[in-house]
Amino acid sequence: MKQTLKYFSFTKNEAKIILFIVIVLLAGFSIKYIKYLSSNFNKSSFDYSKSEEMFGKLSSGSINSFANDTLNQNDSVNANNLKQKLQTVEDSLKTKGKKKSKKEDNLKPKSININTATKEILITLPGVGESTSEKIIKYRESHKGFKKIEHIMKVKGIGKKKFENMKEYIYVE
């Protein structure tokens, strides 16, 4: 080292600074190389097909069969409890996150004929209040009734979103 210093004619302080710079550069290159290796390692060929297959299997309505396959038959109390919980999860998957309002809890599918329903009955539909029910009645009287349930969207104040919320409860005759 002393011979190198004499050859380049560096002082001790200059040699320390050069040594510090070389160490910093080596550390930087080492960190960069380690990140490069780890990013290539993370991109390794992990097979996601089995997890996708399992997720697809669960979301397609076979949660109960999954529960039956995996539950121990001897533990019937816990098995029934788990089956009930899984059934509620399956039901919520079927509704696709749609929350039901209090109005919808009392309604049955295809229970309201929009061509004959009274104002009070129309108000029970989700998204329909007093003024909207009056508009529905006025529209049906002026157009001699609805031919299809989709025609209710011609009533001012009922768009696609409201129609989507109420379509399972209405029908026409």
JSON list of C-alpha atoms in Angstrom, two decimals:
[
{"chain": "A", "resi": 1, "resn": "MET", "atom": "CA", "xyz": [0.00, 0.00, 0.00]},
{"chain": "A", "resi": 2, "resn": "LYS", "atom": "CA", "xyz": [2.86, 2.38, 0.85]},
{"chain": "A", "resi": 3, "resn": "GLN", "atom": "CA", "xyz": [4.49, 1.64, -2.48]},
{"chain": "A", "resi": 4, "resn": "THR", "atom": "CA", "xyz": [1.23, 2.43, -4.28]},
{"chain": "A", "resi": 5, "resn": "LEU", "atom": "CA", "xyz": [0.94, 5.71, -2.39]},
{"chain": "A", "resi": 6, "resn": "LYS", "atom": "CA", "xyz": [4.49, 6.65, -3.35]},
{"chain": "A", "resi": 7, "resn": "TYR", "atom": "CA", "xyz": [3.90, 5.64, -6.96]},
{"chain": "A", "resi": 8, "resn": "PHE", "atom": "CA", "xyz": [0.78, 7.89, -7.29]},
{"chain": "A", "resi": 9, "resn": "SER", "atom": "CA", "xyz": [2.14, 10.39, -4.77]},
{"chain": "A", "resi": 10, "resn": "PHE", "atom": "CA", "xyz": [-1.04, 10.53, -2.63]},
{"chain": "A", "resi": 11, "resn": "THR", "atom": "CA", "xyz": [-0.99, 11.83, 0.90]},
{"chain": "A", "resi": 12, "resn": "LYS", "atom": "CA", "xyz": [-2.50, 9.76, 3.72]},
{"chain": "A", "resi": 13, "resn": "ASN", "atom": "CA", "xyz": [-5.71, 11.84, 3.76]},
{"chain": "A", "resi": 14, "resn": "GLU", "atom": "CA", "xyz": [-6.13, 11.54, -0.01]},
{"chain": "A", "resi": 15, "resn": "ALA", "atom": "CA", "xyz": [-5.59, 7.78, 0.21]},
{"chain": "A", "resi": 16, "resn": "LYS", "atom": "CA", "xyz": [-8.28, 7.51, 2.94]},
{"chain": "A", "resi": 17, "resn": "ILE", "atom": "CA", "xyz": [-10.74, 9.44, 0.79]},
{"chain": "A", "resi": 18, "resn": "ILE", "atom": "CA", "xyz": [-10.04, 7.29, -2.26]},
{"chain": "A", "resi": 19, "resn": "LEU", "atom": "CA", "xyz": [-10.39, 4.13, -0.14]},
{"chain": "A", "resi": 20, "resn": "PHE", "atom": "CA", "xyz": [-13.73, 5.41, 1.23]},
{"chain": "A", "resi": 21, "resn": "ILE", "atom": "CA", "xyz": [-15.01, 6.13, -2.29]},
{"chain": "A", "resi": 22, "resn": "VAL", "atom": "CA", "xyz": [-13.99, 2.66, -3.48]},
{"chain": "A", "resi": 23, "resn": "ILE", "atom": "CA", "xyz": [-15.79, 1.03, -0.50]},
{"chain": "A", "resi": 24, "resn": "VAL", "atom": "CA", "xyz": [-18.96, 3.06, -1.14]},
{"chain": "A", "resi": 25, "resn": "LEU", "atom": "CA", "xyz": [-18.93, 2.12, -4.82]},
{"chain": "A", "resi": 26, "resn": "LEU", "atom": "CA", "xyz": [-18.42, -1.57, -4.03]},
{"chain": "A", "resi": 27, "resn": "ALA", "atom": "CA", "xyz": [-21.27, -1.46, -1.49]},
{"chain": "A", "resi": 28, "resn": "GLY", "atom": "CA", "xyz": [-23.58, 0.23, -4.03]},
{"chain": "A", "resi": 29, "resn": "PHE", "atom": "CA", "xyz": [-22.78, -2.30, -6.75]},
{"chain": "A", "resi": 30, "resn": "SER", "atom": "CA", "xyz": [-23.26, -5.15, -4.28]},
{"chain": "A", "resi": 31, "resn": "ILE", "atom": "CA", "xyz": [-26.69, -3.87, -3.23]},
{"chain": "A", "resi": 32, "resn": "LYS", "atom": "CA", "xyz": [-27.72, -3.41, -6.85]},
{"chain": "A", "resi": 33, "resn": "TYR", "atom": "CA", "xyz": [-26.55, -6.94, -7.70]},
{"chain": "A", "resi": 34, "resn": "ILE", "atom": "CA", "xyz": [-28.43, -8.43, -4.71]},
{"chain": "A", "resi": 35, "resn": "LYS", "atom": "CA", "xyz": [-31.63, -6.60, -5.75]},
{"chain": "A", "resi": 36, "resn": "TYR", "atom": "CA", "xyz": [-31.20, -7.90, -9.29]},
{"chain": "A", "resi": 37, "resn": "LEU", "atom": "CA", "xyz": [-30.80, -11.46, -8.04]},
{"chain": "A", "resi": 38, "resn": "SER", "atom": "CA", "xyz": [-33.78, -11.20, -5.69]},
{"chain": "A", "resi": 39, "resn": "SER", "atom": "CA", "xyz": [-36.03, -9.73, -8.40]},
{"chain": "A", "resi": 40, "resn": "ASN", "atom": "CA", "xyz": [-35.15, -12.63, -10.69]},
{"chain": "A", "resi": 41, "resn": "PHE", "atom": "CA", "xyz": [-35.77, -15.03, -7.82]},
{"chain": "A", "resi": 42, "resn": "ASN", "atom": "CA", "xyz": [-39.25, -13.52, -7.20]},
{"chain": "A", "resi": 43, "resn": "LYS", "atom": "CA", "xyz": [-40.06, -13.90, -10.89]},
{"chain": "A", "resi": 44, "resn": "SER", "atom": "CA", "xyz": [-39.44, -17.60, -10.61]},
{"chain": "A", "resi": 45, "resn": "SER", "atom": "CA", "xyz": [-41.94, -19.96, -12.11]},
{"chain": "A", "resi": 46, "resn": "PHE", "atom": "CA", "xyz": [-44.52, -20.30, -9.35]},
{"chain": "A", "resi": 47, "resn": "ASP", "atom": "CA", "xyz": [-47.53, -22.24, -10.58]},
{"chain": "A", "resi": 48, "resn": "TYR", "atom": "CA", "xyz": [-50.68, -20.28, -9.75]},
{"chain": "A", "resi": 49, "resn": "SER", "atom": "CA", "xyz": [-53.00, -22.65, -11.57]},
{"chain": "A", "resi": 50, "resn": "LYS", "atom": "CA", "xyz": [-53.87, -24.67, -8.47]},
{"chain": "A", "resi": 51, "resn": "SER", "atom": "CA", "xyz": [-54.80, -21.59, -6.42]},
{"chain": "A", "resi": 52, "resn": "GLU", "atom": "CA", "xyz": [-56.85, -20.20, -9.32]},
{"chain": "A", "resi": 53, "resn": "GLU", "atom": "CA", "xyz": [-58.55, -23.57, -9.68]},
{"chain": "A", "resi": 54, "resn": "MET", "atom": "CA", "xyz": [-59.39, -23.63, -5.96]},
{"chain": "A", "resi": 55, "resn": "PHE", "atom": "CA", "xyz": [-60.68, -20.05, -5.99]},
{"chain": "A", "resi": 56, "resn": "GLY", "atom": "CA", "xyz": [-62.80, -20.73, -9.04]},
{"chain": "A", "resi": 57, "resn": "LYS", "atom": "CA", "xyz": [-64.10, -23.87, -7.39]},
{"chain": "A", "resi": 58, "resn": "LEU", "atom": "CA", "xyz": [-65.12, -22.02, -4.24]},
{"chain": "A", "resi": 59, "resn": "SER", "atom": "CA", "xyz": [-66.71, -19.04, -5.95]},
{"chain": "A", "resi": 60, "resn": "SER", "atom": "CA", "xyz": [-68.75, -21.12, -8.38]},
{"chain": "A", "resi": 61, "resn": "GLY", "atom": "CA", "xyz": [-71.12, -22.40, -5.69]},
{"chain": "A", "resi": 62, "resn": "SER", "atom": "CA", "xyz": [-69.45, -25.54, -4.46]},
{"chain": "A", "resi": 63, "resn": "ILE", "atom": "CA", "xyz": [-68.64, -24.30, -0.98]},
{"chain": "A", "resi": 64, "resn": "ASN", "atom": "CA", "xyz": [-70.88, -26.88, 0.65]},
{"chain": "A", "resi": 65, "resn": "SER", "atom": "CA", "xyz": [-69.27, -29.73, -1.25]},
{"chain": "A", "resi": 66, "resn": "PHE", "atom": "CA", "xyz": [-65.88, -28.35, -0.24]},
{"chain": "A", "resi": 67, "resn": "ALA", "atom": "CA", "xyz": [-67.06, -28.36, 3.39]},
{"chain": "A", "resi": 68, "resn": "ASN", "atom": "CA", "xyz": [-68.34, -31.91, 3.10]},
{"chain": "A", "resi": 69, "resn": "ASP", "atom": "CA", "xyz": [-65.03, -33.08, 1.66]},
{"chain": "A", "resi": 70, "resn": "THR", "atom": "CA", "xyz": [-62.92, -31.47, 4.33]},
{"chain": "A", "resi": 71, "resn": "LEU", "atom": "CA", "xyz": [-64.98, -31.90, 7.50]},
{"chain": "A", "resi": 72, "resn": "ASN", "atom": "CA", "xyz": [-64.53, -34.74, 9.95]},
{"chain": "A", "resi": 73, "resn": "GLN", "atom": "CA", "xyz": [-67.80, -36.70, 10.22]},
{"chain": "A", "resi": 74, "resn": "ASN", "atom": "CA", "xyz": [-67.33, -37.37, 13.96]},
{"chain": "A", "resi": 75, "resn": "ASP", "atom": "CA", "xyz": [-67.58, -33.70, 14.86]},
{"chain": "A", "resi": 76, "resn": "SER", "atom": "CA", "xyz": [-71.17, -33.16, 13.72]},
{"chain": "A", "resi": 77, "resn": "VAL", "atom": "CA", "xyz": [-71.90, -30.09, 15.90]},
{"chain": "A", "resi": 78, "resn": "ASN", "atom": "CA", "xyz": [-68.96, -28.13, 14.54]},
{"chain": "A", "resi": 79, "resn": "ALA", "atom": "CA", "xyz": [-69.59, -29.52, 11.06]},
{"chain": "A", "resi": 80, "resn": "ASN", "atom": "CA", "xyz": [-73.17, -28.24, 11.01]},
{"chain": "A", "resi": 81, "resn": "ASN", "atom": "CA", "xyz": [-72.08, -24.88, 12.40]},
{"chain": "A", "resi": 82, "resn": "LEU", "atom": "CA", "xyz": [-69.41, -24.56, 9.73]},
{"chain": "A", "resi": 83, "resn": "LYS", "atom": "CA", "xyz": [-71.83, -25.64, 7.01]},
{"chain": "A", "resi": 84, "resn": "GLN", "atom": "CA", "xyz": [-74.25, -22.90, 8.06]},
{"chain": "A", "resi": 85, "resn": "LYS", "atom": "CA", "xyz": [-71.51, -20.28, 7.99]},
{"chain": "A", "resi": 86, "resn": "LEU", "atom": "CA", "xyz": [-70.33, -21.48, 4.60]},
{"chain": "A", "resi": 87, "resn": "GLN", "atom": "CA", "xyz": [-73.89, -21.38, 3.29]},
{"chain": "A", "resi": 88, "resn": "THR", "atom": "CA", "xyz": [-74.17, -17.72, 4.28]},
{"chain": "A", "resi": 89, "resn": "VAL", "atom": "CA", "xyz": [-70.89, -17.04, 2.48]},
{"chain": "A", "resi": 90, "resn": "GLU", "atom": "CA", "xyz": [-72.19, -18.84, -0.59]},
{"chain": "A", "resi": 91, "resn": "ASP", "atom": "CA", "xyz": [-75.43, -16.85, -0.47]},
{"chain": "A", "resi": 92, "resn": "SER", "atom": "CA", "xyz": [-73.50, -13.60, -0.24]},
{"chain": "A", "resi": 93, "resn": "LEU", "atom": "CA", "xyz": [-71.41, -14.64, -3.24]},
{"chain": "A", "resi": 94, "resn": "LYS", "atom": "CA", "xyz": [-74.59, -15.24, -5.21]},
{"chain": "A", "resi": 95, "resn": "THR", "atom": "CA", "xyz": [-75.87, -11.73, -4.47]},
{"chain": "A", "resi": 96, "resn": "LYS", "atom": "CA", "xyz": [-72.46, -10.38, -5.55]},
{"chain": "A", "resi": 97, "resn": "GLY", "atom": "CA", "xyz": [-72.16, -7.88, -2.74]},
{"chain": "A", "resi": 98, "resn": "LYS", "atom": "CA", "xyz": [-75.61, -6.38, -3.31]},
{"chain": "A", "resi": 99, "resn": "LYS", "atom": "CA", "xyz": [-77.03, -5.13, -0.04]},
{"chain": "A", "resi": 100, "resn": "LYS", "atom": "CA", "xyz": [-80.74, -5.51, 0.51]},
{"chain": "A", "resi": 101, "resn": "SER", "atom": "CA", "xyz": [-82.73, -2.65, 1.92]},
{"chain": "A", "resi": 102, "resn": "LYS", "atom": "CA", "xyz": [-85.47, -3.09, 4.50]},
{"chain": "A", "resi": 103, "resn": "LYS", "atom": "CA", "xyz": [-88.01, -2.72, 1.70]},
{"chain": "A", "resi": 104, "resn": "GLU", "atom": "CA", "xyz": [-86.49, -5.62, -0.20]},
{"chain": "A", "resi": 105, "resn": "ASP", "atom": "CA", "xyz": [-86.61, -7.92, 2.84]},
{"chain": "A", "resi": 106, "resn": "ASN", "atom": "CA", "xyz": [-90.44, -7.96, 2.70]},
{"chain": "A", "resi": 107, "resn": "LEU", "atom": "CA", "xyz": [-90.71, -8.43, -1.08]},
{"chain": "A", "resi": 108, "resn": "LYS", "atom": "CA", "xyz": [-90.90, -11.69, -2.95]},
{"chain": "A", "resi": 109, "resn": "PRO", "atom": "CA", "xyz": [-89.53, -12.14, -6.48]},
{"chain": "A", "resi": 110, "resn": "LYS", "atom": "CA", "xyz": [-92.02, -11.24, -9.25]},
{"chain": "A", "resi": 111, "resn": "SER", "atom": "CA", "xyz": [-94.64, -10.18, -6.71]},
{"chain": "A", "resi": 112, "resn": "ILE", "atom": "CA", "xyz": [-95.72, -6.76, -8.03]},
{"chain": "A", "resi": 113, "resn": "ASN", "atom": "CA", "xyz": [-97.61, -6.27, -11.28]},
{"chain": "A", "resi": 114, "resn": "ILE", "atom": "CA", "xyz": [-96.68, -2.72, -12.27]},
{"chain": "A", "resi": 115, "resn": "ASN", "atom": "CA", "xyz": [-99.78, -2.44, -14.45]},
{"chain": "A", "resi": 116, "resn": "THR", "atom": "CA", "xyz": [-102.20, -2.94, -11.53]},
{"chain": "A", "resi": 117, "resn": "ALA", "atom": "CA", "xyz": [-100.23, -2.02, -8.39]},
{"chain": "A", "resi": 118, "resn": "THR", "atom": "CA", "xyz": [-101.49, 0.76, -6.16]},
{"chain": "A", "resi": 119, "resn": "LYS", "atom": "CA", "xyz": [-99.38, 3.68, -4.98]},
{"chain": "A", "resi": 120, "resn": "GLU", "atom": "CA", "xyz": [-98.81, 2.01, -1.61]},
{"chain": "A", "resi": 121, "resn": "ILE", "atom": "CA", "xyz": [-97.61, -1.20, -3.22]},
{"chain": "A", "resi": 122, "resn": "LEU", "atom": "CA", "xyz": [-95.30, 0.62, -5.63]},
{"chain": "A", "resi": 123, "resn": "ILE", "atom": "CA", "xyz": [-93.69, 2.44, -2.71]},
{"chain": "A", "resi": 124, "resn": "THR", "atom": "CA", "xyz": [-92.50, -0.91, -1.36]},
{"chain": "A", "resi": 125, "resn": "LEU", "atom": "CA", "xyz": [-90.17, -1.27, -4.36]},
{"chain": "A", "resi": 126, "resn": "PRO", "atom": "CA", "xyz": [-86.52, -0.37, -3.71]},
{"chain": "A", "resi": 127, "resn": "GLY", "atom": "CA", "xyz": [-85.73, 3.17, -4.81]},
{"chain": "A", "resi": 128, "resn": "VAL", "atom": "CA", "xyz": [-89.39, 4.13, -5.25]},
{"chain": "A", "resi": 129, "resn": "GLY", "atom": "CA", "xyz": [-90.90, 6.79, -3.05]},
{"chain": "A", "resi": 130, "resn": "GLU", "atom": "CA", "xyz": [-94.20, 8.60, -3.08]},
{"chain": "A", "resi": 131, "resn": "SER", "atom": "CA", "xyz": [-93.46, 10.91, -6.01]},
{"chain": "A", "resi": 132, "resn": "THR", "atom": "CA", "xyz": [-91.93, 8.14, -8.16]},
{"chain": "A", "resi": 133, "resn": "SER", "atom": "CA", "xyz": [-94.92, 5.88, -7.53]},
{"chain": "A", "resi": 134, "resn": "GLU", "atom": "CA", "xyz": [-97.22, 8.72, -8.67]},
{"chain": "A", "resi": 135, "resn": "LYS", "atom": "CA", "xyz": [-95.12, 9.13, -11.82]},
{"chain": "A", "resi": 136, "resn": "ILE", "atom": "CA", "xyz": [-95.38, 5.39, -12.52]},
{"chain": "A", "resi": 137, "resn": "ILE", "atom": "CA", "xyz": [-99.17, 5.50, -12.18]},
{"chain": "A", "resi": 138, "resn": "LYS", "atom": "CA", "xyz": [-99.45, 8.59, -14.41]},
{"chain": "A", "resi": 139, "resn": "TYR", "atom": "CA", "xyz": [-97.22, 7.00, -17.06]},
{"chain": "A", "resi": 140, "resn": "ARG", "atom": "CA", "xyz": [-99.13, 3.71, -17.09]},
{"chain": "A", "resi": 141, "resn": "GLU", "atom": "CA", "xyz": [-102.48, 5.55, -17.36]},
{"chain": "A", "resi": 142, "resn": "SER", "atom": "CA", "xyz": [-101.30, 7.74, -20.23]},
{"chain": "A", "resi": 143, "resn": "HIS", "atom": "CA", "xyz": [-99.64, 4.85, -22.12]},
{"chain": "A", "resi": 144, "resn": "LYS", "atom": "CA", "xyz": [-102.27, 2.18, -21.39]},
{"chain": "A", "resi": 145, "resn": "GLY", "atom": "CA", "xyz": [-99.91, 0.14, -19.22]},
{"chain": "A", "resi": 146, "resn": "PHE", "atom": "CA", "xyz": [-96.45, -1.30, -19.55]},
{"chain": "A", "resi": 147, "resn": "LYS", "atom": "CA", "xyz": [-95.75, -3.92, -22.22]},
{"chain": "A", "resi": 148, "resn": "LYS", "atom": "CA", "xyz": [-92.42, -5.02, -20.70]},
{"chain": "A", "resi": 149, "resn": "ILE", "atom": "CA", "xyz": [-90.89, -4.44, -17.29]},
{"chain": "A", "resi": 150, "resn": "GLU", "atom": "CA", "xyz": [-88.04, -2.58, -19.01]},
{"chain": "A", "resi": 151, "resn": "HIS", "atom": "CA", "xyz": [-90.53, 0.11, -20.09]},
{"chain": "A", "resi": 152, "resn": "ILE", "atom": "CA", "xyz": [-90.63, 1.34, -16.49]},
{"chain": "A", "resi": 153, "resn": "MET", "atom": "CA", "xyz": [-87.31, 3.04, -17.26]},
{"chain": "A", "resi": 154, "resn": "LYS", "atom": "CA", "xyz": [-89.26, 5.47, -19.46]},
{"chain": "A", "resi": 155, "resn": "VAL", "atom": "CA", "xyz": [-90.71, 6.95, -16.26]},
{"chain": "A", "resi": 156, "resn": "LYS", "atom": "CA", "xyz": [-88.79, 10.06, -15.26]},
{"chain": "A", "resi": 157, "resn": "GLY", "atom": "CA", "xyz": [-86.60, 9.28, -12.25]},
{"chain": "A", "resi": 158, "resn": "ILE", "atom": "CA", "xyz": [-86.11, 5.58, -12.98]},
{"chain": "A", "resi": 159, "resn": "GLY", "atom": "CA", "xyz": [-82.82, 4.79, -14.63]},
{"chain": "A", "resi": 160, "resn": "LYS", "atom": "CA", "xyz": [-80.84, 1.64, -15.18]},
{"chain": "A", "resi": 161, "resn": "LYS", "atom": "CA", "xyz": [-79.60, 1.46, -11.60]},
{"chain": "A", "resi": 162, "resn": "LYS", "atom": "CA", "xyz": [-83.06, 1.76, -10.03]},
{"chain": "A", "resi": 163, "resn": "PHE", "atom": "CA", "xyz": [-84.44, -0.68, -12.56]},
{"chain": "A", "resi": 164, "resn": "GLU", "atom": "CA", "xyz": [-81.70, -3.22, -11.72]},
{"chain": "A", "resi": 165, "resn": "ASN", "atom": "CA", "xyz": [-82.65, -2.97, -8.05]},
{"chain": "A", "resi": 166, "resn": "MET", "atom": "CA", "xyz": [-86.37, -3.48, -8.65]},
{"chain": "A", "resi": 167, "resn": "LYS", "atom": "CA", "xyz": [-86.53, -5.79, -11.68]},
{"chain": "A", "resi": 168, "resn": "GLU", "atom": "CA", "xyz": [-86.58, -9.04, -9.70]},
{"chain": "A", "resi": 169, "resn": "TYR", "atom": "CA", "xyz": [-89.75, -7.90, -7.86]},
{"chain": "A", "resi": 170, "resn": "ILE", "atom": "CA", "xyz": [-91.87, -6.65, -10.77]},
{"chain": "A", "resi": 171, "resn": "TYR", "atom": "CA", "xyz": [-93.75, -8.23, -13.64]},
{"chain": "A", "resi": 172, "resn": "VAL", "atom": "CA", "xyz": [-96.36, -7.22, -16.22]},
{"chain": "A", "resi": 173, "resn": "GLU", "atom": "CA", "xyz": [-99.55, -8.97, -17.41]}
]
